[in-house]
Structures are given as structure tokens and as C-alpha cells.
XYZ file of C-alpha atoms in Angstrom:
537
model
C 20.243 18.324 44.687
C 21.187 14.814 45.748
C 17.510 14.125 46.380
C 16.392 14.670 42.767
C 16.284 11.713 40.353
C 18.398 13.457 37.686
C 22.098 14.019 37.377
C 22.918 17.724 37.781
C 25.957 19.077 35.966
C 27.791 22.220 34.951
C 29.503 22.737 31.595
C 32.148 25.468 31.780
C 32.951 27.874 28.981
C 36.056 25.827 28.087
C 34.049 22.573 27.778
C 34.809 20.923 31.143
C 31.849 19.038 32.665
C 31.521 18.961 36.468
C 28.986 16.705 38.164
C 27.215 18.443 41.035
C 24.895 15.573 41.948
C 24.185 12.178 40.449
C 21.535 9.472 40.441
C 23.722 6.645 39.211
C 23.218 7.678 35.595
C 26.793 8.977 35.363
C 28.233 5.529 35.994
C 26.232 4.058 33.079
C 27.160 6.606 30.411
C 30.342 6.890 28.373
C 32.586 9.849 29.166
C 35.083 11.498 26.813
C 38.758 10.863 27.476
C 41.670 13.120 26.654
C 41.585 14.090 22.997
C 37.853 13.312 22.582
C 34.844 15.592 22.680
C 31.742 15.151 24.762
C 29.865 15.247 21.406
C 31.452 11.850 20.687
C 29.116 10.473 23.332
C 26.084 11.467 21.243
C 24.572 9.056 18.713
C 25.881 9.764 15.165
C 22.347 10.374 13.877
C 21.690 12.952 16.601
C 24.894 14.989 16.402
C 23.943 17.417 13.639
C 20.565 18.431 15.003
C 21.874 18.438 18.574
C 24.703 20.830 17.599
C 22.193 23.096 15.885
C 19.891 23.064 18.911
C 22.787 23.833 21.283
C 24.034 26.655 19.067
C 20.548 28.143 18.765
C 19.952 28.160 22.514
C 23.395 29.714 23.043
C 22.702 32.510 20.592
C 19.217 33.123 21.982
C 20.145 32.523 25.663
C 17.147 30.231 25.892
C 16.763 26.892 27.741
C 17.506 23.598 26.016
C 14.973 20.809 26.587
C 15.400 17.719 24.435
C 15.953 13.953 24.331
C 19.154 12.677 22.770
C 20.835 9.288 22.499
C 24.053 8.960 24.525
C 26.625 6.164 24.347
C 26.747 3.604 27.169
C 29.934 3.047 29.138
C 30.182 -0.751 29.192
C 28.812 -1.276 25.657
C 30.022 1.674 23.529
C 28.086 0.421 20.489
C 24.821 0.833 22.436
C 23.029 4.085 23.256
C 20.375 5.222 25.678
C 17.861 8.052 25.382
C 18.632 10.807 27.865
C 16.468 13.832 28.583
C 18.628 16.939 28.898
C 17.450 20.249 30.308
C 20.032 23.032 30.401
C 20.157 26.815 30.738
C 22.995 29.221 29.907
C 24.302 31.363 32.772
C 27.178 33.782 33.163
C 30.071 32.799 35.384
C 32.096 35.189 37.592
C 34.136 36.363 34.590
C 31.090 36.977 32.363
C 31.561 33.900 30.189
C 28.634 31.647 29.342
C 28.473 28.306 31.078
C 25.666 25.825 31.336
C 23.779 24.313 34.254
C 21.615 21.330 33.443
C 20.119 17.992 34.336
C 20.266 14.608 32.645
C 17.592 11.971 33.253
C 17.032 8.497 31.840
C 14.275 8.751 29.195
C 14.636 5.369 27.512
C 11.370 3.851 28.715
C 9.428 7.029 28.056
C 10.922 7.351 24.539
C 10.115 3.756 23.649
C 6.512 4.139 24.777
C 6.186 7.368 22.782
C 7.831 6.061 19.607
C 5.853 2.817 19.786
C 2.595 4.749 20.034
C 3.705 7.007 17.178
C 4.656 4.159 14.844
C 1.610 2.059 15.653
C -0.599 5.089 15.054
C 0.962 5.404 11.597
C 0.360 1.731 10.969
C -3.255 2.024 12.087
C -3.764 4.423 9.191
C -2.553 1.865 6.635
C -5.608 1.047 4.505
C -6.610 -2.154 2.837
C -4.982 -1.060 -0.393
C -5.871 -2.024 -3.942
C -2.150 -2.445 -4.474
C -0.024 -4.032 -1.747
C 2.767 -1.556 -2.481
C 0.585 1.236 -1.045
C 0.394 -0.476 2.348
C 4.083 -1.382 2.264
C 5.134 2.137 1.310
C 3.343 3.572 4.345
C 5.075 1.030 6.540
C 8.529 1.737 5.111
C 8.062 5.466 5.689
C 7.089 4.796 9.310
C 10.436 3.310 10.372
C 12.914 5.451 8.395
C 14.851 7.119 9.925
C 13.665 6.486 13.508
C 14.514 2.781 13.643
C 16.482 2.120 10.449
C 18.376 3.765 7.615
C 16.855 1.573 4.913
C 13.921 -0.796 4.670
C 12.692 -3.069 1.894
C 9.446 -5.024 2.040
C 9.026 -8.177 -0.053
C 5.650 -9.699 -0.801
C 5.933 -13.489 -0.640
C 3.668 -15.237 -3.102
C 3.441 -18.983 -2.702
C 1.208 -22.006 -2.608
C 0.466 -23.722 0.667
C 2.305 -26.904 1.372
C 0.735 -30.299 2.143
C -2.071 -30.143 4.671
C -2.512 -26.375 4.081
C 0.661 -25.661 6.026
C 3.226 -22.953 5.306
C 4.160 -22.493 1.642
C 6.853 -24.758 0.236
C 10.269 -23.142 -0.147
C 10.282 -23.585 -3.923
C 6.875 -21.958 -4.228
C 7.985 -18.571 -2.897
C 8.175 -15.807 -5.476
C 9.244 -12.636 -3.641
C 8.754 -9.220 -5.204
C 10.020 -5.889 -3.889
C 6.977 -3.822 -2.965
C 8.418 -0.794 -1.249
C 11.743 0.724 -0.344
C 12.536 3.455 2.155
C 16.021 4.990 2.171
C 17.612 7.646 4.334
C 19.090 10.537 2.310
C 22.488 9.864 0.790
C 22.267 6.085 0.595
C 22.849 4.319 -2.743
C 19.827 2.990 -4.614
C 18.891 -0.582 -3.845
C 19.619 -3.257 -6.413
C 16.640 -5.200 -7.788
C 16.455 -7.832 -5.062
C 13.082 -9.413 -5.810
C 14.452 -12.639 -7.306
C 17.590 -12.632 -5.170
C 16.618 -12.047 -1.557
C 15.673 -15.632 -0.619
C 18.884 -17.052 -2.030
C 20.500 -16.049 1.235
C 20.425 -18.558 4.079
C 19.297 -16.069 6.738
C 16.226 -14.652 4.898
C 15.096 -18.127 3.921
C 15.336 -19.369 7.499
C 13.431 -16.326 8.791
C 10.590 -16.989 6.355
C 10.441 -20.712 7.052
C 10.775 -20.427 10.845
C 8.687 -17.218 11.053
C 11.136 -15.754 13.588
C 12.911 -12.401 13.347
C 16.704 -12.337 13.162
C 19.311 -9.617 13.636
C 22.680 -9.818 11.899
C 25.353 -7.493 13.320
C 28.718 -7.024 11.633
C 31.585 -4.501 11.241
C 30.759 -1.524 9.001
C 30.574 -2.594 5.358
C 31.464 -6.236 6.110
C 28.212 -8.266 5.898
C 28.394 -12.065 6.217
C 28.608 -13.485 2.696
C 27.473 -16.935 3.825
C 24.135 -15.668 5.188
C 22.937 -13.155 2.591
C 22.535 -13.104 -1.170
C 25.234 -11.738 -3.454
C 23.243 -8.655 -4.482
C 22.375 -7.900 -0.852
C 26.011 -8.147 0.239
C 27.099 -5.855 -2.585
C 24.663 -3.115 -1.545
C 25.437 -3.487 2.164
C 29.127 -2.938 1.443
C 28.447 0.207 -0.580
C 26.248 1.673 2.155
C 28.627 0.940 5.030
C 25.956 -1.163 6.726
C 26.411 -2.376 10.296
C 23.342 -4.620 10.673
C 20.436 -6.280 8.917
C 17.180 -7.041 10.731
C 14.927 -9.594 9.032
C 11.312 -9.601 10.202
C 8.567 -11.880 8.825
C 4.978 -10.647 8.564
C 2.660 -13.528 9.398
C -1.002 -13.691 8.408
C -3.099 -16.709 9.411
C -0.024 -18.786 10.123
C 1.675 -17.972 6.817
C 4.583 -15.635 6.150
C 3.192 -13.279 3.512
C 5.922 -10.631 3.620
C 9.549 -10.279 4.607
C 10.891 -6.976 5.902
C 14.610 -6.230 5.758
C 15.887 -3.162 7.634
C 19.478 -1.969 7.839
C 21.586 0.505 9.750
C 24.171 2.128 7.502
C 27.135 4.530 7.258
C 28.613 3.282 10.513
C 25.439 3.895 12.554
C 25.110 1.460 15.464
C 22.779 -1.517 15.020
C 19.453 -1.819 16.846
C 19.393 -3.535 20.211
C 16.967 -6.198 21.365
C 14.373 -3.613 22.365
C 14.596 -2.002 18.914
C 14.130 -5.373 17.238
C 11.066 -6.090 19.376
C 9.633 -2.718 18.413
C 10.257 -3.462 14.722
C 8.411 -6.748 15.095
C 5.466 -5.011 16.775
C 5.293 -2.354 14.067
C 5.515 -4.691 11.107
C 3.118 -7.217 12.540
C 0.551 -4.425 12.502
C 0.648 -4.902 8.729
C -1.139 -8.229 9.099
C -4.601 -6.654 9.305
C -4.293 -4.434 6.202
C -2.502 -7.247 4.375
C -5.303 -9.685 5.138
C -7.922 -7.219 3.871
C -5.817 -6.353 0.832
C -5.333 -10.010 -0.067
C -9.081 -10.570 0.280
C -9.729 -7.645 -2.086
C -7.183 -9.011 -4.526
C -8.776 -12.442 -4.343
C -12.180 -10.945 -5.152
C -10.664 -8.962 -8.011
C -8.841 -12.010 -9.353
C -12.107 -13.959 -9.419
C -13.894 -11.084 -11.139
C -11.115 -10.825 -13.708
C -11.300 -14.575 -14.259
C -15.040 -14.185 -14.858
C -14.390 -11.360 -17.293
C -11.637 -13.266 -19.087
C -13.972 -16.242 -19.475
C -16.150 -14.143 -21.789
C -13.163 -13.248 -23.973
C -13.011 -16.328 -26.156
C -9.950 -17.125 -28.302
C -10.235 -15.737 -31.860
C -11.368 -18.268 -34.497
C -9.153 -19.588 -37.281
C -9.997 -18.156 -40.723
C -7.870 -18.836 -43.798
C -6.019 -15.674 -44.863
C -6.672 -13.842 -41.591
C -4.531 -13.452 -38.463
C -6.298 -12.171 -35.333
C -4.578 -10.917 -32.181
C -6.395 -9.641 -29.074
C -5.617 -8.543 -25.543
C -7.467 -7.338 -22.473
C -5.677 -5.316 -19.788
C -7.444 -4.226 -16.575
C -6.777 -0.804 -15.134
C -3.681 -0.805 -12.908
C -4.896 2.017 -10.644
C -7.903 0.329 -9.030
C -9.046 -3.059 -7.801
C -12.082 -2.908 -10.096
C -13.126 -4.765 -13.199
C -14.961 -3.137 -16.033
C -17.216 -3.869 -18.954
C -14.712 -3.914 -21.833
C -14.876 -6.839 -24.226
C -13.809 -8.043 -27.658
C -15.139 -10.908 -29.757
C -14.596 -12.646 -33.084
C -17.102 -15.117 -34.542
C -16.537 -17.238 -37.632
C -19.647 -16.934 -39.804
C -18.493 -19.118 -42.709
C -15.275 -20.363 -44.285
C -14.681 -16.928 -45.819
C -16.301 -14.535 -43.334
C -16.294 -13.536 -39.718
C -17.761 -10.947 -37.350
C -15.461 -8.771 -35.265
C -16.766 -6.760 -32.291
C -15.485 -4.624 -29.470
C -17.403 -2.740 -26.803
C -17.620 -1.155 -23.399
C -20.346 -1.275 -20.744
C -20.695 1.767 -18.466
C -19.434 1.004 -14.951
C -16.487 -0.591 -13.160
C -17.697 -3.405 -10.938
C -18.969 -6.971 -10.994
C -22.338 -5.764 -12.288
C -20.622 -4.177 -15.293
C -18.646 -7.365 -15.926
C -21.800 -9.494 -15.710
C -23.697 -7.107 -18.016
C -20.799 -7.232 -20.446
C -21.074 -11.015 -20.536
C -24.792 -10.858 -21.345
C -24.448 -8.200 -24.066
C -21.457 -9.926 -25.631
C -23.293 -13.263 -25.708
C -26.388 -11.672 -27.268
C -24.338 -9.922 -29.968
C -22.390 -13.084 -30.670
C -25.597 -15.063 -31.126
C -27.248 -12.396 -33.276
C -24.167 -12.122 -35.499
C -24.006 -15.865 -36.079
C -27.745 -16.131 -36.690
C -27.715 -13.189 -39.142
C -24.866 -14.646 -41.187
C -22.219 -13.042 -43.405
C -24.700 -11.098 -45.557
C -26.222 -9.208 -42.611
C -25.892 -5.490 -42.049
C -23.993 -4.705 -38.812
C -26.297 -1.690 -38.338
C -29.363 -3.950 -38.412
C -27.695 -6.367 -35.985
C -26.966 -3.531 -33.540
C -30.571 -2.285 -33.790
C -31.799 -5.767 -32.894
C -29.305 -5.944 -30.028
C -30.386 -2.517 -28.757
C -34.057 -3.523 -28.643
C -33.330 -6.773 -26.817
C -30.981 -5.243 -24.237
C -33.406 -2.417 -23.430
C -36.334 -4.831 -23.194
C -34.384 -6.971 -20.734
C -33.551 -3.934 -18.568
C -29.893 -4.041 -19.487
C -27.056 -1.620 -18.673
C -27.489 2.149 -18.828
C -25.164 2.600 -21.816
C -23.159 0.448 -24.214
C -20.673 1.599 -26.852
C -19.591 -0.865 -29.497
C -18.243 -1.381 -32.993
C -19.641 -4.403 -34.843
C -17.922 -5.492 -38.059
C -18.615 -8.137 -40.713
C -15.659 -9.124 -42.895
C -16.138 -11.154 -46.105
C -13.619 -12.362 -48.667
C -14.121 -10.839 -52.126
C -11.000 -12.328 -53.741
C -7.949 -14.316 -52.567
C -6.270 -11.121 -51.349
C -9.214 -8.768 -50.867
C -11.743 -8.519 -48.020
C -14.838 -6.341 -47.743
C -15.396 -4.706 -44.350
C -18.815 -3.451 -43.236
C -19.088 -1.897 -39.797
C -21.468 0.033 -37.599
C -20.239 2.271 -34.783
C -22.460 2.892 -31.735
C -20.725 5.755 -29.920
C -17.330 4.034 -29.845
C -13.816 5.307 -30.732
C -13.236 4.805 -34.482
C -11.398 1.702 -35.714
C -7.944 2.249 -37.177
C -6.984 0.881 -40.579
C -3.259 0.322 -41.187
C -2.748 -0.118 -44.937
C 0.317 -1.980 -46.090
C 1.498 0.912 -48.276
C -0.043 4.033 -46.683
C -0.161 5.761 -43.282
C -2.697 4.547 -40.677
C -6.099 6.236 -40.731
C -9.336 6.098 -38.773
C -12.548 4.764 -40.271
C -15.026 7.610 -39.822
C -18.377 7.952 -41.508
C -19.599 11.144 -43.119
C -21.113 12.141 -39.773
C -20.355 11.432 -36.141
C -20.757 7.843 -34.889
C -24.274 6.668 -34.126
C -25.316 7.082 -30.464
C -24.488 4.316 -27.963
C -26.927 1.511 -27.254
C -29.553 1.845 -24.500
C -29.949 5.639 -24.791
C -33.033 5.880 -27.028
C -35.656 3.640 -28.628
C -35.244 1.989 -32.046
C -32.750 4.462 -33.454
C -31.800 4.079 -37.156
C -28.177 3.059 -37.502
C -25.735 3.282 -40.390
C -23.153 1.062 -42.018
C -19.675 2.084 -43.162
C -17.954 0.145 -45.966
C -14.292 -0.269 -46.842
C -11.906 -2.844 -48.292
C -8.726 -4.362 -46.869
C -6.100 -6.149 -48.904
C -3.236 -8.490 -48.199
C -0.873 -6.820 -45.722
C -3.500 -4.440 -44.293
C -4.431 -4.439 -40.606
C -7.663 -3.382 -38.877
C -7.456 -2.432 -35.171
C -10.470 -2.113 -32.849
C -9.953 -0.831 -29.294
C -11.831 0.549 -26.274
C -11.708 4.095 -24.960
C -9.135 3.297 -22.261
C -6.527 3.515 -25.021
C -7.334 7.124 -25.985
C -9.263 8.768 -23.152
C -7.762 10.296 -20.001
C -9.062 12.989 -17.629
C -7.968 16.499 -18.558
C -6.880 15.592 -22.102
C -8.411 16.152 -25.540
C -9.506 12.931 -27.232
C -8.711 14.422 -30.636
C -5.101 14.971 -29.590
C -4.960 11.488 -28.113
C -6.278 9.912 -31.329
C -3.659 11.806 -33.318
C -0.874 10.617 -30.990
C -2.133 7.023 -31.203
C -2.081 7.161 -35.015
C 1.428 8.644 -35.073
C 2.687 6.087 -32.547
C 1.179 3.275 -34.618
C 2.802 4.589 -37.787
C 6.211 4.674 -36.083
C 5.803 1.076 -34.888
C 4.747 -0.091 -38.348
C 7.765 1.606 -39.964
C 9.971 -0.165 -37.422
C 8.585 -3.517 -38.569
C 7.110 -4.457 -35.172
C 5.057 -7.705 -35.363
C 1.284 -7.354 -34.870
C 1.125 -8.990 -31.430
C 3.958 -6.806 -30.154
C 2.503 -3.720 -31.849
C -0.820 -3.792 -30.003
C 0.972 -4.265 -26.690
C 3.211 -1.291 -27.401
C 0.101 0.812 -28.016
C -0.811 0.528 -24.324
C 0.010 3.588 -22.198
C 2.508 3.210 -19.322
C 1.176 1.203 -16.381
C 0.925 4.254 -14.080
C -1.233 6.065 -16.686
C -3.784 3.273 -17.190
C -6.893 4.659 -15.536
C -9.360 2.430 -17.361
C -9.631 -1.077 -18.738
C -8.312 -1.563 -22.256
C -9.375 -4.143 -24.831
C -7.818 -4.413 -28.297
C -8.488 -6.790 -31.173
C -6.560 -6.560 -34.444
C -7.087 -8.357 -37.756
C -4.310 -8.765 -40.328
C -5.053 -9.847 -43.894
C -2.537 -12.257 -45.392
C -2.412 -14.489 -48.447
C -4.759 -17.474 -48.347
C -3.493 -21.020 -48.225
């Protein structure tokens, strides 16, 4: 037995360990003294599952073959991975004892866990939303290497000479959090994290740093107030700060902690954390490129959405909100054109598709309709204007389908406006009277078909009147359409929600923002333009 590379031992029925042969491993490991259990040598995170595994093999009289972390003799706050193989046998008196081996498995474990974590990181995609990539990363290291991890995206402008971002330019935001079970929720740290000296130095120097401290006693002079407060509550013993560098710039800061008295990582653990998180650089680079493309496309789309004109007796509020679930732009638009001192044209529409082509087509159609409306003047029929637009767009090989509502609004008296509109396959406008519940403006039949679906189709006009205090709201289908839902039910809910907001006295600009669905439910672009009639000057 002295020739084998493992330590060979016997554990008697009363818990006494006898070494039969050793390879020097015994001298490196911590041994229980009087009044302590050999289980005290096992890492706190491993004790529960190790007890269960030992109990199961005892009950089933089956071999135990596992790797567990065991405390080191000279540095009791450090542990080493040991491979244990043991079998139960009966001694001379018929009691169960154990015969087993213990071998150093640290190097093998590190190679295996590194391959495992890097394989997880290799699956991180170039995400539309950075939080998707960060969430995958956070899940990869909890609980193997840390009890908690938070990833902060660092937005900032480059400094002089295109160097690292200036300190004042950083605007961190929490992107993802991973917590071991039982830990308290993290405070909102997005605006707080870089107020600590240590995180700021890590970002600026682009070098990882490990802070080790007694359980629940983090250094107040190195970390932010909110961070210290959470570390105390969680019984933290360490904080590892790791920058993620892309093209010479720190674009993310990762903070990992060990908590509830668990021992801190050693130098090898910190190196492994750095290797794992630096694997984020590739997906982050691709994600930032996608976001840059999307930002430019959105800027292009926003450039077509001109500010509403000023018309005496009319207040106009508009917004455009891209879908939050995809890095795509769409063909939604709104427009308002002043036709004379007492009239204007109001339009809203949607081009089929969600890409740059749809955004470009939207710009062309919007410009054509804007020009036709101005050229036709305040006496024109919106239905005739849409027929002209339909012919031109189809002749120029335009988009496959366009839905739109085009409206001409003319003053009839100081407090009265005539509204004439034509609806080409679009959700109906909503009228909010000052002294009556909101209602939709439907014709006697269904809306006319969308543009670009048939040749020279007759179109109809719908007429109504708005008075001082009334509001007209035009919107795109992203506000009322969602997969698996009934649009009729959604229109009813929108009307009821609007009525509740009006009764609460919500201002117009706030009202149309409150009509938007929650961010996680926005599956399509949304455009809204609202007109409020008020007394003339």
C-alpha cells in the first residue's frame, strides 16, 4: 500500500480514523482535535450533500466515489479538492467500518470546472439585450465559485485620444444578479457601486482585486454604503471585483461574493473567475455592435418623426417606443402637418416588417403622404388622399402592406373643430370627449383595406366633431395586438384604462405614456399621437 499515490485509511464504527499508508497528503490536511468532528474538515458548502452521500452508501452498502473540499492544515481558511473512494466492510464484531483512499484532485477539479464554465460561456450569444448575456454568465459561477454575483454594464465616453472612458462618464447599470438560495435580495446598486474606492480602481486600472474580511465585516473605506450594508446582512467573507475588457476598455464590472461564513476564493479561484468573465468579451463585442446598428436605425426612424406643428387652440403630443424584446426597428410612424392657420393633417401608420427596409419604406411613405396632404389642402378628402398615395406607392414598387389613418382637422368655430378621417386597415382612433366616456371612431362598416393590397380601391371618409376639452388619440397596433389575445378584448381594456386615467385627471402627455403596456409585454413598436382641443388665443 505504501507504493500507491493515495493515502489509505480505515474509519472505525466509533468514528476513529487510522492511517494505513500515506503519500504525504495527510500532513497537508487539517485533522479534527478532541471535541471536533472529522466533518469539520469538510468545506461548509459540501457538508450537507456529503453527509447525504455517506448515509446513502451506508444504507445501501455501496461504494462511495466523490470529490470533496477538505480544509488545509497550515491555512484552515483554505480548502483542497480531495478524491475519496471508500467501501463499507464488517469488522470482527459485525459492525460497519470503512476502508478508503484519499487522493489530491485539485488540479483535475480545476481543469474540469474550467472546461465546464468556459463551455457555458461559449454558449452565450450576441444578445439583443446585454442582460441576457450577463444572466447566463451569472448562472455559470453560482454556486461553484461564488454565492452571489452582480454584473454591471459600464456606459461611458472615451477619454482624450480615444483612451479609457473618463471616470465621470461612467454610468453603471445592474444587468444581472445571481444569488445562492437563502441570501437577501441585493439593493439597487447601479448608481452606487462606483462610489466605492475599490470598484473604481478596478475599472480604471483594469485589474481584478480580491477583498477578504471577517464574516459580515466588509471594509467601509473601500466599498459603497449600499454594498457594505448588503454584505453585512449576508455574512459575506470576501468580494472579488473583476473587470471585463473589450478593445482596451472596461465595459463591465463583475462583483462576486462568498457569504454566510463560507471561505473566500484563493488565488487560483480568482484566476479562474477572470478567465470565465473575460470570455464575455466576445459576446459583449457582438452585442454592442448590434446595439450600435440598432441605435443608428432608431435614429434614422426618429428623424422621420418630426415635431408636431403649432396650431392655435390645439395641443399635440406624440411618442414612439420601439419594441423592448428585439433589436429590430419597425415601420411605425406618426405625423402632423399644418395646412393653414386653422387646419392641420394628422396621420399614423405602420409598414409591414421589422428591419431597416421597413424603416426606410416608412420614411418614403410618410414623406409622400405628408406632401400629398399639404398639396391637397384643408378642403381635401382624406379618402381621396389615401387613394392617390396608394397608387403612387404601388407604382413605385413600395412595401407589401401599409395600414394608416389619415385625418384632416378644420376649425368651424372658436371652440369647435371638424374631423374628417379615412382608415386603411388600421386600429380605430379613440375620441375622449370632455363630458362623456371614451369611444372609438368606427364607420358603418369595417375599415377600408390596407394600402398596397389591391388596385385603385374606393375609400371612404368618416366625419365627426370635437369641441374644447375633447381629445383624439391615434395609435399603432402594438398598443392593442398581442399573440394569443383577442383584439376586441384588448380594445375594450384600452378604452377602460383610458377612462380611468381621464377620471384621475392625468395630463395628456402622461396619459399616453401610461397607455403603454409593461416593458416585458411590448412585442411590437408603438407610435401614438394625440390631439387636444383647447380654447383659442
